[in-house]
XYZ file of C-alpha atoms in Angstrom:
411
model
C 7.519 29.651 -13.594
C 5.017 29.415 -10.693
C 3.887 25.923 -9.647
C 0.349 25.717 -10.118
C 0.025 23.390 -7.572
C -1.373 25.221 -4.588
C -3.578 24.929 -1.080
C -7.519 25.354 -2.434
C -8.599 28.977 -1.277
C -12.075 29.754 -0.619
C -13.629 32.747 -2.206
C -15.207 35.059 -0.023
C -18.220 34.912 -1.610
C -18.407 31.120 -1.610
C -18.767 28.881 1.204
C -16.417 26.849 2.418
C -14.969 23.426 0.505
C -15.765 20.142 2.072
C -12.151 19.618 2.347
C -12.151 23.248 4.883
C -15.081 22.062 6.412
C -14.680 18.032 6.963
C -11.283 17.570 6.957
C -11.857 13.934 8.326
C -14.620 13.125 5.907
C -12.798 13.923 3.254
C -9.841 11.995 4.267
C -11.729 9.086 5.000
C -13.639 9.261 1.448
C -9.400 9.667 -0.104
C -8.846 6.656 1.995
C -11.131 4.672 -0.152
C -8.306 5.040 -2.636
C -5.689 3.526 -0.758
C -8.202 0.409 0.419
C -8.782 -0.310 -3.454
C -4.790 0.238 -4.391
C -3.278 -1.839 -1.542
C -6.351 -3.903 0.460
C -8.461 -5.282 -2.100
C -5.899 -4.999 -5.292
C -2.917 -6.771 -3.745
C -3.618 -8.002 -0.280
C -6.411 -9.908 -1.240
C -4.374 -12.060 -2.988
C -3.127 -13.876 0.147
C -6.225 -15.470 1.281
C -6.972 -16.396 -2.686
C -3.076 -17.660 -3.191
C -4.384 -21.251 -0.870
C -6.938 -22.120 -3.005
C -5.658 -20.932 -6.093
C -2.425 -22.965 -5.857
C -4.189 -26.275 -4.494
C -6.546 -25.658 -7.838
C -4.093 -25.054 -10.022
C -1.037 -26.703 -8.450
C 0.939 -24.101 -8.692
C 4.608 -23.945 -7.206
C 5.755 -21.065 -4.331
C 7.565 -19.604 -6.700
C 4.612 -19.088 -9.469
C 2.634 -18.231 -6.626
C 4.884 -15.397 -5.361
C 5.308 -14.398 -9.058
C 1.613 -13.396 -9.050
C 2.406 -10.725 -6.563
C 5.366 -9.907 -8.114
C 3.689 -9.110 -11.756
C 1.280 -7.058 -9.805
C 4.525 -5.099 -8.026
C 6.150 -5.028 -12.099
C 2.754 -2.968 -12.982
C 2.712 -0.906 -10.043
C 6.491 0.450 -10.652
C 5.325 1.228 -14.396
C 2.462 2.842 -12.795
C 4.709 5.041 -10.488
C 6.884 5.764 -13.726
C 3.835 7.124 -15.732
C 1.310 8.495 -12.962
C 3.347 11.871 -12.484
C 2.640 12.447 -16.577
C -0.629 11.302 -16.090
C -1.115 13.910 -13.352
C 0.063 16.882 -15.355
C -1.981 16.287 -17.869
C -5.399 15.108 -16.601
C -4.814 16.367 -12.673
C -4.712 14.161 -9.652
C -8.405 13.785 -9.404
C -8.645 11.834 -12.739
C -5.850 9.688 -12.003
C -7.251 8.882 -8.840
C -10.788 7.862 -10.124
C -9.527 6.634 -13.254
C -7.362 4.230 -11.804
C -9.845 2.976 -9.535
C -11.988 2.017 -11.754
C -9.823 0.686 -14.102
C -8.334 -1.654 -11.357
C -12.268 -3.000 -10.431
C -12.298 -3.776 -13.828
C -9.172 -5.731 -13.930
C -9.737 -7.546 -10.638
C -13.183 -8.734 -12.118
C -11.416 -10.280 -15.339
C -8.739 -12.045 -12.954
C -12.316 -14.093 -12.027
C -12.884 -15.149 -15.965
C -9.593 -17.010 -16.655
C -7.393 -19.502 -15.395
C -4.395 -19.334 -17.506
C -1.326 -18.397 -15.071
C 0.033 -16.237 -17.972
C -3.280 -14.326 -18.333
C -3.920 -14.052 -14.829
C -0.002 -12.639 -14.316
C -1.025 -9.984 -17.320
C -4.004 -9.014 -15.129
C -2.406 -8.446 -11.931
C 0.154 -6.399 -14.064
C -2.493 -4.441 -15.065
C -3.775 -3.946 -12.002
C -0.610 -3.141 -10.408
C -0.303 -0.152 -13.260
C -3.963 1.094 -11.812
C -2.960 0.793 -8.203
C -0.044 2.924 -8.778
C -1.823 5.974 -10.042
C -4.076 5.178 -7.483
C -1.928 5.486 -4.607
C 0.112 8.464 -5.794
C -2.613 10.459 -6.893
C -4.321 9.769 -3.623
C -1.004 10.545 -1.480
C -0.360 14.014 -3.495
C -4.463 14.654 -2.684
C -4.068 13.628 1.281
C -0.752 15.976 1.451
C -2.512 18.712 -0.210
C -5.390 18.372 2.494
C -3.046 18.646 5.049
C -2.128 21.778 3.991
C -5.735 23.314 5.218
C -5.111 21.812 8.844
C -1.610 21.641 9.462
C -2.094 21.112 13.052
C -3.364 17.706 11.954
C -1.368 16.850 9.110
C -0.139 13.561 10.395
C -3.488 12.311 11.534
C -4.997 13.160 7.774
C -2.293 11.737 6.163
C -2.395 8.521 8.132
C -6.154 7.971 7.650
C -5.372 8.122 3.659
C -2.524 5.147 4.179
C -4.655 3.431 6.938
C -7.507 2.966 4.523
C -5.563 -0.079 3.240
C -6.959 -1.517 6.898
C -10.386 -1.081 5.036
C -9.863 -3.221 2.251
C -8.221 -5.556 4.142
C -11.089 -6.179 6.704
C -13.650 -6.065 3.503
C -11.182 -8.981 1.895
C -10.898 -11.060 4.975
C -14.702 -10.956 4.935
C -15.884 -11.004 1.405
C -13.414 -13.709 0.326
C -14.204 -16.316 2.501
C -17.972 -15.595 1.498
C -17.397 -15.635 -2.063
C -15.518 -19.163 -1.760
C -18.526 -20.577 0.167
C -21.212 -19.506 -1.979
C -19.041 -20.751 -5.182
C -18.810 -23.967 -3.527
C -22.455 -24.059 -2.559
C -23.103 -23.791 -6.441
C -20.618 -26.124 -7.450
C -18.266 -23.941 -9.347
C -15.463 -25.632 -10.810
C -13.005 -22.737 -9.679
C -14.446 -21.109 -6.550
C -11.569 -18.801 -6.391
C -13.240 -16.873 -9.139
C -15.858 -15.816 -7.274
C -14.327 -13.823 -5.243
C -12.044 -11.957 -7.973
C -15.353 -10.823 -9.328
C -16.908 -9.817 -5.522
C -13.630 -7.750 -4.807
C -13.592 -6.116 -8.398
C -17.484 -4.834 -7.899
C -16.228 -3.727 -4.348
C -13.421 -1.559 -6.071
C -16.210 0.265 -8.467
C -18.557 1.017 -5.695
C -15.662 2.394 -3.507
C -14.785 4.571 -6.343
C -17.903 5.892 -6.254
C -18.071 6.900 -3.343
C -14.756 8.574 -2.735
C -15.164 10.606 -6.524
C -16.984 13.415 -5.351
C -15.283 14.336 -2.027
C -12.126 14.192 -3.991
C -13.554 16.963 -6.141
C -12.822 19.048 -3.019
C -9.435 19.251 -3.152
C -6.877 21.472 -5.879
C -5.470 18.637 -7.776
C -3.898 20.623 -10.280
C -0.498 19.410 -11.389
C 3.140 20.952 -11.044
C 4.476 21.969 -14.085
C 7.404 19.584 -15.659
C 10.045 21.940 -14.374
C 9.155 21.850 -10.687
C 10.120 18.244 -10.840
C 13.871 19.498 -10.879
C 13.336 20.236 -7.446
C 13.265 16.788 -6.335
C 16.858 15.262 -5.679
C 18.041 11.696 -4.965
C 21.210 11.958 -3.112
C 19.974 13.534 -0.315
C 17.625 11.070 -0.016
C 19.796 8.046 -0.641
C 19.586 6.181 2.475
C 15.352 7.275 2.965
C 15.255 5.679 -0.604
C 17.717 2.410 0.131
C 15.569 1.875 3.492
C 12.075 2.035 2.015
C 13.381 -0.172 -1.202
C 14.054 -3.139 1.634
C 10.856 -2.044 3.280
C 9.398 -2.980 -0.275
C 10.992 -6.423 -0.134
C 10.371 -7.444 3.288
C 7.143 -6.917 3.980
C 5.400 -8.231 0.695
C 6.856 -11.686 1.839
C 4.811 -11.541 5.063
C 1.450 -10.167 2.753
C 1.628 -12.552 0.489
C 2.534 -16.332 2.608
C 1.219 -15.593 5.843
C -2.257 -16.854 5.313
C -0.252 -19.943 3.677
C 1.733 -20.091 6.556
C -1.139 -20.360 8.906
C -2.739 -22.590 6.958
C 0.509 -24.980 6.988
C 0.368 -24.798 10.841
C -3.014 -26.074 10.798
C -5.160 -22.862 11.566
C -8.679 -22.920 10.931
C -10.877 -20.912 8.259
C -12.556 -19.046 10.899
C -10.031 -18.374 12.964
C -7.665 -17.201 9.633
C -10.643 -14.718 8.736
C -10.291 -13.509 12.219
C -6.504 -12.957 12.029
C -6.726 -10.755 8.845
C -9.367 -8.817 10.055
C -7.769 -8.174 13.005
C -4.557 -7.152 10.820
C -6.945 -5.182 8.967
C -8.571 -2.847 11.618
C -4.831 -2.595 13.194
C -3.975 -0.728 10.231
C -6.785 1.474 10.454
C -5.799 2.322 14.037
C -2.452 2.775 13.074
C -2.978 6.537 11.688
C -3.728 7.672 15.117
C -0.897 4.935 16.980
C 2.060 7.008 14.918
C 0.463 10.336 13.843
C 2.675 12.443 16.338
C 5.760 10.605 15.568
C 4.891 11.356 11.826
C 4.614 14.952 12.599
C 7.755 15.132 15.237
C 10.889 13.520 13.213
C 12.000 15.818 9.755
C 14.639 12.653 8.761
C 14.681 8.901 8.266
C 13.639 8.400 12.143
C 9.902 7.111 11.991
C 10.812 4.546 9.003
C 13.918 3.205 11.053
C 11.668 2.455 14.065
C 9.136 1.187 12.277
C 10.891 -1.100 9.472
C 12.679 -2.446 13.240
C 9.341 -3.441 14.888
C 7.960 -4.597 11.444
C 11.121 -6.926 11.173
C 10.078 -8.435 14.843
C 6.658 -9.047 13.789
C 7.437 -10.565 10.172
C 9.802 -13.350 12.086
C 7.620 -14.423 15.037
C 5.480 -16.612 12.955
C 8.153 -18.259 11.353
C 9.570 -19.101 14.981
C 6.311 -20.482 16.390
C 2.784 -21.726 15.472
C 1.454 -20.318 19.300
C -1.835 -19.116 18.408
C -1.310 -16.015 21.056
C 1.866 -15.004 19.393
C 0.449 -15.518 15.834
C -2.091 -13.141 16.529
C 0.515 -10.106 17.942
C 2.463 -10.918 15.097
C -0.997 -9.862 13.039
C -1.674 -6.994 14.991
C 2.065 -5.587 15.222
C 2.078 -6.282 11.641
C -1.257 -4.148 10.784
C -0.366 -1.215 13.247
C 2.852 -0.758 11.200
C 3.280 -1.703 8.059
C 1.349 1.022 6.182
C 2.879 3.829 8.549
C 6.434 2.972 7.090
C 4.409 4.272 3.815
C 3.068 7.094 5.260
C 6.256 7.816 7.055
C 7.832 8.296 3.183
C 4.969 11.506 2.423
C 5.889 13.206 5.929
C 9.551 12.838 4.841
C 8.892 14.481 1.462
C 6.093 16.999 3.051
C 9.067 17.881 5.715
C 11.998 18.082 3.464
C 10.458 19.437 0.012
C 8.452 22.516 -1.342
C 4.967 21.569 -2.131
C 5.708 22.143 -5.912
C 7.896 18.700 -5.695
C 5.597 16.537 -3.417
C 4.513 14.966 -6.364
C 7.796 13.991 -8.059
C 9.274 12.961 -3.965
C 6.062 10.807 -3.417
C 7.053 9.012 -7.227
C 10.599 8.564 -6.532
C 9.660 6.875 -2.731
C 6.674 5.029 -4.740
C 9.180 3.729 -7.707
C 11.675 2.673 -4.895
C 8.527 0.630 -3.226
C 7.676 -1.083 -6.239
C 10.836 -2.292 -6.948
C 11.457 -3.818 -3.657
C 8.090 -5.559 -4.138
C 8.860 -6.874 -7.455
C 11.899 -8.705 -6.107
C 10.571 -9.715 -2.712
C 7.542 -12.179 -3.637
C 9.328 -14.134 -6.074
C 12.369 -14.292 -3.978
C 10.584 -15.598 -0.740
C 8.448 -17.811 -3.070
C 11.968 -19.600 -4.744
C 13.169 -19.957 -0.538
C 9.789 -21.338 0.370
C 10.036 -23.904 -2.379
C 13.346 -25.130 -0.979
C 14.585 -26.516 2.588
C 13.095 -24.504 5.618
C 9.525 -23.903 3.321
C 7.408 -20.748 4.287
C 9.315 -20.247 7.935
C 12.436 -19.691 6.173
C 11.074 -17.491 3.624
C 9.790 -14.921 6.578
C 13.074 -15.172 8.227
C 14.623 -13.543 4.827
C 11.865 -11.235 4.810
C 12.326 -10.204 8.473
C 16.218 -9.718 7.730
C 15.180 -7.073 4.755
C 13.409 -5.297 7.150
C 16.168 -5.329 9.913
C 18.328 -4.011 6.899
C 16.020 -1.199 6.093
C 15.487 -0.084 9.611
C 19.546 0.575 9.821
C 19.702 2.378 6.487
C 16.721 4.500 7.441
C 18.358 5.467 10.384
C 21.193 7.155 8.480
C 18.323 9.331 6.407
C 19.344 13.128 7.897
C 16.399 16.014 7.739
C 17.389 18.501 4.878
C 18.586 21.974 5.802
C 15.800 24.260 6.157
C 13.069 21.343 6.596
C 9.925 22.345 8.238
């Protein structure tokens, strides 16, 4: 059976689609999916962890467990999203997931019970996986129309996470301040509601442009074209990336607060990290286009390990900011490198299953990472020791990814 997953073709009688005419505008609209899936739904928690921990008396283990719950949901979502896309198409998974993520984020602002908060983080994680996988497939499909700019277009999609990080960095302090001025008992709840509302606004902005890319899914039989063994080292390298990077993105703000950094400086730090994520789409585009195996993932994991270990070894503001800029400029490009690896080495009808496989191991790593680092941080050495363990995981990921070879016949 021939795959129904093919690049959209404009008929002679019709005008070219928005995806054909305005690839960068379309990629930017798709990038709002990454902004919702990671930048707002997951990484905003780093800013909310300190006030929630202070208010509710959490340990670092429980604090980390919130993102472990989110990652568990992401893992579940990664398993079920291919079936959702086969039945309803990629656009429905993208938009529906974004609506649900916004709702679950707002619900997190209505409770204080730790079990209910973890449940809502799990549900938001399920929705986030649907957004991220569907958006990644659509971004890869968009790149088919513009092969000479494929790496940049894919990078723009993943770089959208930086948009969400910047919005979070600016919105969370404003919401906390407004809640404080109003005498709210739990000011952090206002931030969750505000973030959820932004998710819903982003959904509206990306829904129409996403319709201009063919979102028809592959038949189930096409999924047999992805085999785990040829991608074993890439998958293991990506697993260690998931373990390592999430420790930084969960606890770095708490580390900076422990080091005495002021609120305004922290806002600047996280905003600059987000801007670096956005810029990363152009920084690494050529490398993603050039290398067919795991070379890109190896280089990026190694650099990320350096960025992660820096705040554990020094509190010098200049070096801490260098760490944030490096981290922002690199970490989402590791994710983009897996899409590039799939695109270079698999036929188009196997892309969704390939992206789903990498997303699944990514989620597994993130399940382990936050709780493990939180448990370490509750012991001797504190958060700094936890970041050292995160860096070790990233260096291990670099070594594993360097062993990944391009498949025969890769393009």
